[in-house]
mmCIF file of C-alpha atoms in Angstrom:
data_model
loop_
_atom_site.group_PDB
_atom_site.id
_atom_site.type_symbol
_atom_site.label_atom_id
_atom_site.label_comp_id
_atom_site.label_asym_id
_atom_site.label_seq_id
_atom_site.Cartn_x
_atom_site.Cartn_y
_atom_site.Cartn_z
ATOM 1 C CA MET A 287 -27.079 32.833 24.950
ATOM 2 C CA ILE A 288 -25.986 34.883 21.984
ATOM 3 C CA LYS A 289 -24.284 33.175 19.093
ATOM 4 C CA LEU A 290 -22.240 35.051 16.558
ATOM 5 C CA THR A 291 -21.311 32.791 13.670
ATOM 6 C CA LEU A 292 -20.627 35.075 10.713
ATOM 7 C CA ARG A 293 -16.931 35.352 9.943
ATOM 8 C CA LEU A 294 -15.270 37.230 7.137
ATOM 9 C CA SER A 295 -12.876 34.756 5.562
ATOM 10 C CA VAL A 296 -10.766 36.818 3.206
ATOM 11 C CA ILE A 297 -7.056 37.419 2.779
ATOM 12 C CA LEU A 298 -5.788 40.916 3.534
ATOM 13 C CA ALA A 299 -3.056 42.208 1.247
ATOM 14 C CA VAL A 300 -0.741 43.260 4.075
ATOM 15 C CA PHE A 301 -1.873 41.919 7.386
ATOM 16 C CA PHE A 302 -3.696 38.738 8.443
ATOM 17 C CA ALA A 303 -5.650 35.755 7.179
ATOM 18 C CA PHE A 304 -8.730 35.442 9.351
ATOM 19 C CA GLN A 305 -10.087 31.960 10.020
ATOM 20 C CA ALA A 306 -13.845 31.468 10.480
ATOM 21 C CA CYS A 307 -14.916 30.041 13.800
ATOM 22 C CA LYS A 308 -18.021 30.011 15.969
ATOM 23 C CA LYS A 309 -18.191 31.971 19.210
ATOM 24 C CA GLU A 310 -20.772 31.901 21.942
ATOM 25 C CA TYR A 311 -21.161 34.360 24.752
ATOM 26 C CA SER A 312 -23.808 36.235 26.638
ATOM 27 C CA VAL A 313 -24.725 39.748 27.605
ATOM 28 C CA GLU A 314 -24.407 40.497 31.273
ATOM 29 C CA LYS A 315 -25.688 38.032 33.786
ATOM 30 C CA GLY A 316 -28.724 38.715 35.900
ATOM 31 C CA GLY A 317 -31.815 40.833 35.504
ATOM 32 C CA PHE A 318 -33.826 38.462 33.296
ATOM 33 C CA ASN A 319 -35.947 36.486 35.747
ATOM 34 C CA GLY A 320 -37.936 39.062 37.701
ATOM 35 C CA THR A 321 -40.040 42.138 37.103
ATOM 36 C CA ALA A 322 -38.257 45.466 36.905
ATOM 37 C CA GLN A 323 -39.106 48.064 39.505
ATOM 38 C CA GLY A 324 -38.623 51.786 39.158
ATOM 39 C CA GLU A 325 -40.016 55.287 39.253
ATOM 40 C CA LEU A 326 -41.212 57.883 36.757
ATOM 41 C CA VAL A 327 -40.938 60.645 39.363
ATOM 42 C CA ASP A 328 -38.025 62.409 41.034
ATOM 43 C CA SER A 329 -37.271 62.579 44.755
ATOM 44 C CA LEU A 330 -39.854 65.364 45.160
ATOM 45 C CA GLY A 331 -42.582 63.320 43.504
ATOM 46 C CA ASN A 332 -42.581 65.303 40.258
ATOM 47 C CA CYS A 333 -42.854 63.478 36.940
ATOM 48 C CA LYS A 334 -39.553 63.270 35.091
ATOM 49 C CA SER A 335 -39.235 65.023 31.762
ATOM 50 C CA SER A 336 -40.317 63.452 28.471
ATOM 51 C CA GLU A 337 -39.326 64.321 24.882
ATOM 52 C CA VAL A 338 -41.774 63.889 21.991
ATOM 53 C CA GLN A 339 -40.165 63.107 18.632
ATOM 54 C CA GLY A 340 -41.653 63.319 15.136
ATOM 55 C CA ASP A 341 -44.531 65.115 13.418
ATOM 56 C CA TYR A 342 -48.121 64.139 14.146
ATOM 57 C CA LYS A 343 -50.762 64.795 11.497
ATOM 58 C CA VAL A 344 -54.393 63.791 11.119
ATOM 59 C CA ASP A 345 -54.915 60.657 8.961
ATOM 60 C CA THR A 346 -51.163 59.949 8.847
ATOM 61 C CA PRO A 347 -50.201 56.607 10.470
ATOM 62 C CA LEU A 348 -47.424 56.845 13.042
ATOM 63 C CA ILE A 349 -44.043 55.325 12.159
ATOM 64 C CA ALA A 350 -42.391 53.850 15.247
ATOM 65 C CA THR A 351 -38.907 54.825 14.043
ATOM 66 C CA TYR A 352 -40.036 58.431 13.618
ATOM 67 C CA ASN A 353 -42.908 58.950 16.086
ATOM 68 C CA TYR A 354 -41.851 58.129 19.630
ATOM 69 C CA VAL A 355 -41.463 59.597 23.098
ATOM 70 C CA ASN A 356 -38.261 59.461 25.144
ATOM 71 C CA ILE A 357 -39.085 59.174 28.832
ATOM 72 C CA ASN A 358 -36.840 59.167 31.884
ATOM 73 C CA VAL A 359 -37.151 56.342 34.368
ATOM 74 C CA ASN A 360 -35.104 55.342 37.391
ATOM 75 C CA PHE A 361 -34.892 51.540 37.685
ATOM 76 C CA THR A 362 -34.562 50.297 41.259
ATOM 77 C CA ALA A 363 -34.630 46.569 40.453
ATOM 78 C CA GLN A 364 -33.605 44.562 37.402
ATOM 79 C CA GLY A 365 -35.997 42.499 35.301
ATOM 80 C CA LYS A 366 -38.669 42.717 32.648
ATOM 81 C CA TYR A 367 -40.466 46.004 32.178
ATOM 82 C CA LYS A 368 -43.474 47.316 30.273
ATOM 83 C CA ILE A 369 -44.164 51.042 30.012
ATOM 84 C CA TYR A 370 -47.167 52.267 28.051
ATOM 85 C CA SER A 371 -49.714 55.012 27.586
ATOM 86 C CA ASP A 372 -53.466 54.941 27.240
ATOM 87 C CA THR A 373 -55.046 55.222 23.772
ATOM 88 C CA VAL A 374 -56.211 58.751 22.947
ATOM 89 C CA ASN A 375 -57.139 60.372 19.623
ATOM 90 C CA GLY A 376 -56.328 57.144 17.773
ATOM 91 C CA MET A 377 -52.749 56.856 19.117
ATOM 92 C CA TRP A 378 -50.832 55.018 21.818
ATOM 93 C CA PHE A 379 -47.211 54.536 22.920
ATOM 94 C CA ILE A 380 -45.519 51.448 24.374
ATOM 95 C CA ASP A 381 -42.195 49.752 25.014
ATOM 96 C CA SER A 382 -41.111 46.562 26.773
ATOM 97 C CA GLY A 383 -37.792 44.910 27.421
ATOM 98 C CA PHE A 384 -35.243 44.052 30.116
ATOM 99 C CA ALA A 385 -33.550 46.357 32.596
ATOM 100 C CA VAL A 386 -30.183 44.672 33.135
ATOM 101 C CA SER A 387 -28.969 47.322 35.568
ATOM 102 C CA THR A 388 -30.453 49.755 38.064
ATOM 103 C CA GLY A 389 -30.278 53.521 37.880
ATOM 104 C CA PRO A 390 -31.498 56.218 35.486
ATOM 105 C CA ALA A 391 -32.406 55.243 31.909
ATOM 106 C CA VAL A 392 -34.031 56.782 28.864
ATOM 107 C CA ILE A 393 -36.764 54.575 27.380
ATOM 108 C CA LYS A 394 -38.182 55.104 23.907
ATOM 109 C CA LEU A 395 -41.929 54.535 23.748
ATOM 110 C CA LYS A 396 -42.806 53.742 20.136
ATOM 111 C CA GLY A 397 -45.905 55.341 18.690
ATOM 112 C CA TYR A 398 -48.737 53.418 17.005
ATOM 113 C CA GLY A 399 -52.090 54.245 15.464
ATOM 114 C CA THR A 400 -53.374 57.176 13.367
ATOM 115 C CA PRO A 401 -54.340 60.622 14.737
ATOM 116 C CA ILE A 402 -58.009 61.492 14.299
ATOM 117 C CA LEU A 403 -58.388 65.139 15.381
ATOM 118 C CA PRO A 404 -56.000 68.135 15.019
ATOM 119 C CA LYS A 405 -55.475 69.012 18.692
ATOM 120 C CA THR A 406 -52.968 68.734 21.519
ATOM 121 C CA THR A 407 -53.491 65.235 22.876
ATOM 122 C CA ASP A 408 -52.770 64.368 26.529
ATOM 123 C CA PHE A 409 -51.614 60.838 27.411
ATOM 124 C CA VAL A 410 -51.421 59.010 30.734
ATOM 125 C CA LEU A 411 -48.092 57.180 31.164
ATOM 126 C CA ILE A 412 -48.125 53.966 33.214
ATOM 127 C CA PHE A 413 -45.259 51.977 34.758
ATOM 128 C CA ASN A 414 -45.934 49.631 37.693
ATOM 129 C CA ASN A 415 -47.783 51.863 40.184
ATOM 130 C CA ASN A 416 -46.439 55.102 38.699
ATOM 131 C CA ILE A 417 -48.667 57.368 36.619
ATOM 132 C CA CYS A 418 -47.431 60.467 34.793
ATOM 133 C CA SER A 419 -48.438 62.291 31.612
ATOM 134 C CA PHE A 420 -47.182 63.888 28.408
ATOM 135 C CA SER A 421 -48.759 65.784 25.507
ATOM 136 C CA VAL A 422 -48.508 65.374 21.730
ATOM 137 C CA PRO A 423 -49.501 68.189 19.342
ATOM 138 C CA VAL A 424 -51.433 67.002 16.274
ATOM 139 C CA SER A 425 -51.740 69.230 13.201
ATOM 140 C CA GLY A 426 -54.134 69.148 10.220
ATOM 141 C CA SER A 427 -54.458 66.497 7.529
ATOM 142 C CA GLY A 428 -51.336 64.706 6.361
ATOM 143 C CA SER A 429 -50.571 62.727 3.254
ATOM 144 C CA GLY A 430 -49.555 59.212 4.147
ATOM 145 C CA SER A 431 -46.820 57.467 6.084
ATOM 146 C CA GLY A 432 -43.807 58.767 4.175
ATOM 147 C CA SER A 433 -41.738 55.621 4.819
ATOM 148 C CA GLY A 434 -38.201 56.077 3.559
ATOM 149 C CA THR A 435 -38.444 59.855 3.235
ATOM 150 C CA ARG A 436 -38.215 60.606 6.949
ATOM 151 C CA GLY A 437 -37.211 58.755 10.065
ATOM 152 C CA ASP A 438 -33.910 57.279 11.187
ATOM 153 C CA TYR A 439 -30.712 56.322 9.443
ATOM 154 C CA PHE A 440 -30.817 53.065 11.423
ATOM 155 C CA PRO A 441 -34.440 51.993 12.163
ATOM 156 C CA THR A 442 -34.953 49.754 15.181
ATOM 157 C CA THR A 443 -38.704 49.143 14.867
ATOM 158 C CA GLU A 444 -39.869 45.698 15.926
ATOM 159 C CA GLY A 445 -40.769 43.582 12.875
ATOM 160 C CA SER A 446 -38.507 45.467 10.451
ATOM 161 C CA SER A 447 -36.333 43.199 8.316
ATOM 162 C CA TRP A 448 -33.449 43.324 5.858
ATOM 163 C CA VAL A 449 -31.976 40.712 3.520
ATOM 164 C CA TYR A 450 -28.233 40.973 2.904
ATOM 165 C CA GLN A 451 -25.973 39.249 0.417
ATOM 166 C CA TYR A 452 -22.238 38.593 0.599
ATOM 167 C CA ILE A 453 -20.546 39.448 -2.699
ATOM 168 C CA PRO A 454 -18.692 37.261 -3.468
ATOM 169 C CA LYS A 455 -20.273 34.412 -1.522
ATOM 170 C CA LEU A 456 -18.613 33.969 1.891
ATOM 171 C CA GLY A 457 -17.949 30.263 2.417
ATOM 172 C CA ASN A 458 -21.392 28.654 2.525
ATOM 173 C CA ILE A 459 -23.135 31.969 3.244
ATOM 174 C CA ASP A 460 -24.827 33.791 0.393
ATOM 175 C CA THR A 461 -27.877 35.706 1.657
ATOM 176 C CA PHE A 462 -29.260 36.007 5.180
ATOM 177 C CA THR A 463 -32.121 37.877 6.845
ATOM 178 C CA VAL A 464 -31.899 40.256 9.798
ATOM 179 C CA ARG A 465 -35.099 40.990 11.735
ATOM 180 C CA VAL A 466 -35.859 43.166 14.762
ATOM 181 C CA VAL A 467 -37.448 40.800 17.292
ATOM 182 C CA PRO A 468 -39.561 41.642 20.381
ATOM 183 C CA GLY A 469 -37.905 42.762 23.573
ATOM 184 C CA GLN A 470 -35.166 45.219 24.450
ATOM 185 C CA ILE A 471 -32.383 45.436 26.987
ATOM 186 C CA VAL A 472 -31.393 48.588 28.832
ATOM 187 C CA ARG A 473 -27.759 49.582 29.320
ATOM 188 C CA ASP A 474 -26.435 52.995 30.412
ATOM 189 C CA THR A 475 -29.679 54.935 29.758
ATOM 190 C CA LEU A 476 -30.189 53.400 26.274
ATOM 191 C CA SER A 477 -32.714 50.778 25.161
ATOM 192 C CA TYR A 478 -31.140 48.302 22.745
ATOM 193 C CA SER A 479 -33.314 46.479 20.226
ATOM 194 C CA GLN A 480 -32.495 42.895 19.281
ATOM 195 C CA PHE A 481 -31.529 42.216 15.662
ATOM 196 C CA ALA A 482 -31.682 38.460 15.033
ATOM 197 C CA THR A 483 -30.514 36.501 11.972
ATOM 198 C CA ARG A 484 -31.520 33.131 10.605
ATOM 199 C CA LEU A 485 -28.089 31.874 11.741
ATOM 200 C CA GLN A 486 -29.266 32.389 15.351
ATOM 201 C CA ASP A 487 -27.016 35.392 15.844
ATOM 202 C CA THR A 488 -28.233 38.364 17.891
ATOM 203 C CA PHE A 489 -26.952 41.929 17.633
ATOM 204 C CA TYR A 490 -27.976 44.934 19.730
ATOM 205 C CA PHE A 491 -28.465 48.488 18.454
ATOM 206 C CA ALA A 492 -29.932 51.654 19.996
ATOM 207 C CA LYS A 493 -30.357 55.363 19.326
ATOM 208 C CA ASP A 494 -30.485 58.311 21.678
ATOM 209 C CA GLY A 495 -33.248 60.258 19.908
ATOM 210 C CA LYS A 496 -30.738 62.967 18.966
ATOM 211 C CA GLY A 497 -29.272 61.376 15.847
ATOM 212 C CA THR A 498 -26.572 59.169 17.381
ATOM 213 C CA TYR A 499 -26.744 55.384 16.965
ATOM 214 C CA TYR A 500 -25.029 52.855 19.215
ATOM 215 C CA ALA A 501 -23.930 49.221 19.078
ATOM 216 C CA LEU A 502 -23.784 47.004 22.158
ATOM 217 C CA SER A 503 -21.214 44.546 20.925
ATOM 218 C CA THR A 504 -17.564 43.736 20.622
ATOM 219 C CA VAL A 505 -15.308 45.891 18.435
ATOM 220 C CA ASP A 506 -16.171 44.834 14.893
ATOM 221 C CA PHE A 507 -18.409 45.454 11.877
ATOM 222 C CA ASP A 508 -22.190 45.133 11.630
ATOM 223 C CA TYR A 509 -22.991 41.426 11.130
ATOM 224 C CA THR A 510 -19.393 40.537 10.183
ATOM 225 C CA LEU A 511 -16.661 39.609 12.673
ATOM 226 C CA ILE A 512 -12.949 39.411 11.902
ATOM 227 C CA PHE A 513 -11.102 38.380 15.073
ATOM 228 C CA ASP A 514 -10.075 34.818 15.855
ATOM 229 C CA THR A 515 -11.127 35.204 19.494
ATOM 230 C CA ILE A 516 -13.144 37.977 21.091
ATOM 231 C CA PRO A 517 -13.956 39.019 24.703
ATOM 232 C CA ASN A 518 -16.958 37.513 26.458
ATOM 233 C CA SER A 519 -18.448 40.917 27.289
ATOM 234 C CA PHE A 520 -19.982 43.785 25.342
ATOM 235 C CA ILE A 521 -19.164 47.475 25.228
ATOM 236 C CA SER A 522 -21.366 50.283 23.967
ATOM 237 C CA TYR A 523 -20.108 52.680 21.307
ATOM 238 C CA PRO A 524 -21.567 55.081 18.708
ATOM 239 C CA PHE A 525 -21.196 53.894 15.117
ATOM 240 C CA LEU A 526 -23.165 56.649 13.353
ATOM 241 C CA LYS A 527 -23.693 60.345 14.099
ATOM 242 C CA GLU A 528 -26.145 62.276 11.937
ATOM 243 C CA SER A 529 -24.823 65.626 13.150
ATOM 244 C CA ALA A 530 -21.148 64.870 12.481
ATOM 245 C CA ASN A 531 -19.548 66.835 9.670
ATOM 246 C CA VAL A 532 -17.741 65.299 6.710
ATOM 247 C CA GLY A 533 -14.216 64.444 7.846
ATOM 248 C CA GLU A 534 -15.165 64.248 11.536
ATOM 249 C CA SER A 535 -13.889 61.161 13.426
ATOM 250 C CA TRP A 536 -14.503 59.447 16.758
ATOM 251 C CA SER A 537 -13.428 56.200 18.428
ATOM 252 C CA SER A 538 -14.914 53.430 20.506
ATOM 253 C CA THR A 539 -13.547 52.688 23.952
ATOM 254 C CA PRO A 540 -10.506 50.380 23.643
ATOM 255 C CA GLN A 541 -11.347 46.844 24.786
ATOM 256 C CA PRO A 542 -8.739 44.203 25.741
ATOM 257 C CA GLY A 543 -9.044 40.458 25.229
ATOM 258 C CA TYR A 544 -8.856 40.062 21.448
ATOM 259 C CA TRP A 545 -6.769 37.491 19.610
ATOM 260 C CA THR A 546 -5.756 37.640 15.963
ATOM 261 C CA ASN A 547 -3.146 35.585 14.150
ATOM 262 C CA GLY A 548 -2.078 34.121 17.511
ATOM 263 C CA VAL A 549 -1.479 37.537 19.077
ATOM 264 C CA ARG A 550 -3.441 38.867 22.060
ATOM 265 C CA GLY A 551 -4.200 42.568 22.424
ATOM 266 C CA THR A 552 -6.634 45.463 22.675
ATOM 267 C CA ALA A 553 -8.948 46.599 19.883
ATOM 268 C CA LYS A 554 -10.882 49.746 19.101
ATOM 269 C CA ALA A 555 -12.950 51.054 16.186
ATOM 270 C CA VAL A 556 -12.349 54.454 14.595
ATOM 271 C CA PHE A 557 -15.186 56.040 12.610
ATOM 272 C CA THR A 558 -14.981 58.849 10.040
ATOM 273 C CA ILE A 559 -17.779 60.547 8.061
ATOM 274 C CA ILE A 560 -16.781 60.349 4.372
ATOM 275 C CA THR A 561 -19.868 61.769 2.629
ATOM 276 C CA LYS A 562 -23.332 62.939 3.700
ATOM 277 C CA ASN A 563 -26.443 63.044 1.537
ATOM 278 C CA THR A 564 -24.631 63.662 -1.756
ATOM 279 C CA ALA A 565 -25.279 61.485 -4.827
ATOM 280 C CA PRO A 566 -28.013 58.799 -4.617
ATOM 281 C CA TYR A 567 -26.785 55.267 -3.899
ATOM 282 C CA THR A 568 -28.175 52.293 -5.846
ATOM 283 C CA ILE A 569 -28.122 48.825 -4.319
ATOM 284 C CA GLY A 570 -30.428 45.813 -4.502
ATOM 285 C CA GLY A 571 -32.283 47.251 -7.475
ATOM 286 C CA LYS A 572 -33.340 50.465 -5.688
ATOM 287 C CA GLN A 573 -31.912 53.973 -5.614
ATOM 288 C CA TYR A 574 -31.575 55.507 -2.133
ATOM 289 C CA SER A 575 -31.177 59.187 -1.310
ATOM 290 C CA ASN A 576 -30.023 60.737 1.986
ATOM 291 C CA VAL A 577 -27.116 58.324 2.451
ATOM 292 C CA ILE A 578 -24.250 58.714 4.951
ATOM 293 C CA ASN A 579 -20.949 56.968 4.182
ATOM 294 C CA VAL A 580 -18.990 56.059 7.326
ATOM 295 C CA LYS A 581 -15.476 54.632 7.176
ATOM 296 C CA ARG A 582 -14.736 52.144 9.961
ATOM 297 C CA GLU A 583 -11.188 51.162 10.876
ATOM 298 C CA ILE A 584 -10.529 48.295 13.266
ATOM 299 C CA GLN A 585 -7.309 49.053 15.124
ATOM 300 C CA PHE A 586 -5.299 46.565 17.180
ATOM 301 C CA LEU A 587 -2.635 47.026 19.869
ATOM 302 C CA PRO A 588 -0.707 43.844 20.812
ATOM 303 C CA ASP A 589 -0.183 43.342 24.540
ATOM 304 C CA ASN A 590 3.535 43.879 24.043
ATOM 305 C CA GLY A 591 3.081 46.641 21.452
ATOM 306 C CA THR A 592 3.422 50.413 21.686
ATOM 307 C CA SER A 593 0.967 51.716 19.090
ATOM 308 C CA TYR A 594 -2.305 50.817 17.372
ATOM 309 C CA GLN A 595 -2.319 49.538 13.800
ATOM 310 C CA THR A 596 -5.298 49.413 11.449
ATOM 311 C CA ILE A 597 -5.761 45.743 10.638
ATOM 312 C CA PHE A 598 -9.069 46.009 8.807
ATOM 313 C CA SER A 599 -11.265 48.745 7.323
ATOM 314 C CA GLY A 600 -14.372 49.280 5.261
ATOM 315 C CA ASN A 601 -17.172 51.691 4.477
ATOM 316 C CA SER A 602 -20.755 51.434 5.716
ATOM 317 C CA PHE A 603 -23.608 53.188 3.898
ATOM 318 C CA TYR A 604 -26.746 54.160 5.853
ATOM 319 C CA ALA A 605 -29.888 55.454 4.122
ATOM 320 C CA LYS A 606 -32.426 57.593 5.954
ATOM 321 C CA GLY A 607 -35.569 55.622 6.664
ATOM 322 C CA TYR A 608 -33.976 52.295 5.678
ATOM 323 C CA GLY A 609 -30.799 51.666 7.712
ATOM 324 C CA LEU A 610 -27.651 49.862 6.600
ATOM 325 C CA ILE A 611 -27.793 49.309 2.843
ATOM 326 C CA ASP A 612 -24.197 48.376 2.026
ATOM 327 C CA GLN A 613 -20.813 47.551 3.564
ATOM 328 C CA VAL A 614 -17.716 47.480 1.364
ATOM 329 C CA PHE A 615 -14.592 45.981 2.923
ATOM 330 C CA ASN A 616 -11.114 47.039 1.879
ATOM 331 C CA THR A 617 -9.849 43.558 1.093
ATOM 332 C CA THR A 618 -8.172 41.883 -1.845
ATOM 333 C CA PRO A 619 -10.358 40.978 -3.639
ATOM 334 C CA VAL A 620 -13.023 43.456 -2.499
ATOM 335 C CA GLN A 621 -15.688 41.870 -0.278
ATOM 336 C CA SER A 622 -19.083 43.438 0.364
ATOM 337 C CA LEU A 623 -22.203 42.859 2.423
ATOM 338 C CA SER A 624 -24.993 44.432 0.394
ATOM 339 C CA LEU A 625 -28.733 44.891 0.710
ATOM 340 C CA TYR A 626 -30.643 42.324 -1.351
ATOM 341 C CA GLY A 627 -33.991 43.837 -2.307
ATOM 342 C CA VAL A 628 -35.892 46.604 -0.520
ATOM 343 C CA PRO A 629 -36.023 46.322 3.293
ATOM 344 C CA VAL A 630 -39.298 46.130 5.206
ATOM 345 C CA ILE A 631 -39.489 48.967 7.749
ATOM 346 C CA LYS A 632 -42.381 48.797 10.209
#
């Protein structure tokens, strides 16, 4: 079961007072007890395409958030899966998780190790009884890992961790840790990593390898929930797009089943890029460059209403190579969820 206990208990100047309460619900049922079955080949027996991401240099350790391979697999049965390569030229690639539905999916195999020789390196890809291959070009000597100067705006590497602090303190909650734990779940061609907190909450985030990042959740903010009652199912929606221009907006799919202030209705999230990689952003005693500021508006349509209203909004700041570093909510007084210290990115 997944428990979401964080609640933002602040008074909005115009709209609602949100009361903290504990919710418990699960991701979809099924698919967790057996072993996943599937194929790496198409109907003609040809290996499906793969997409190598990142730069590979001799003596430069791979960073799983930057060096990975997207492979295409067709799951024919739900359950646990493990897809991996052999170890060649000091490197290997692997991913494991849960396939909660059948059909085509894109799986990200995270890279590990350190390249030894500057050459095109061929890997054997293994899944159940399927064997395919892919190649990784390795160039001459590098100069270290480069953590924080390259990679993703929202790392999902297993073992990475962040400590956040509510300012001001939110009820009894001051700081809490978020850590990426082992195992993934697959939904609609994406592999979602599990982000767990010390409060036994679990959140799910994924990326498509093309600069778009997704949440598998209800309609809300990262790690902070505002509704009195939420649906017992998840939807997938993009919350960050690297390629989006300043001023560009997009919305999540509207989802019914929300309650706020005694009113039932449908909610959606609207995202807008405010700034991209402008002035450095300082938080938790460190200055971060390459920061994207995304405004998030939570909009609500009562069941008997005719139009959506923004009931809550805030700005999320994502730093390349480090992830979410700050969230500032438009409340009275201002409430924030800020990075406390430098995150650990594996």
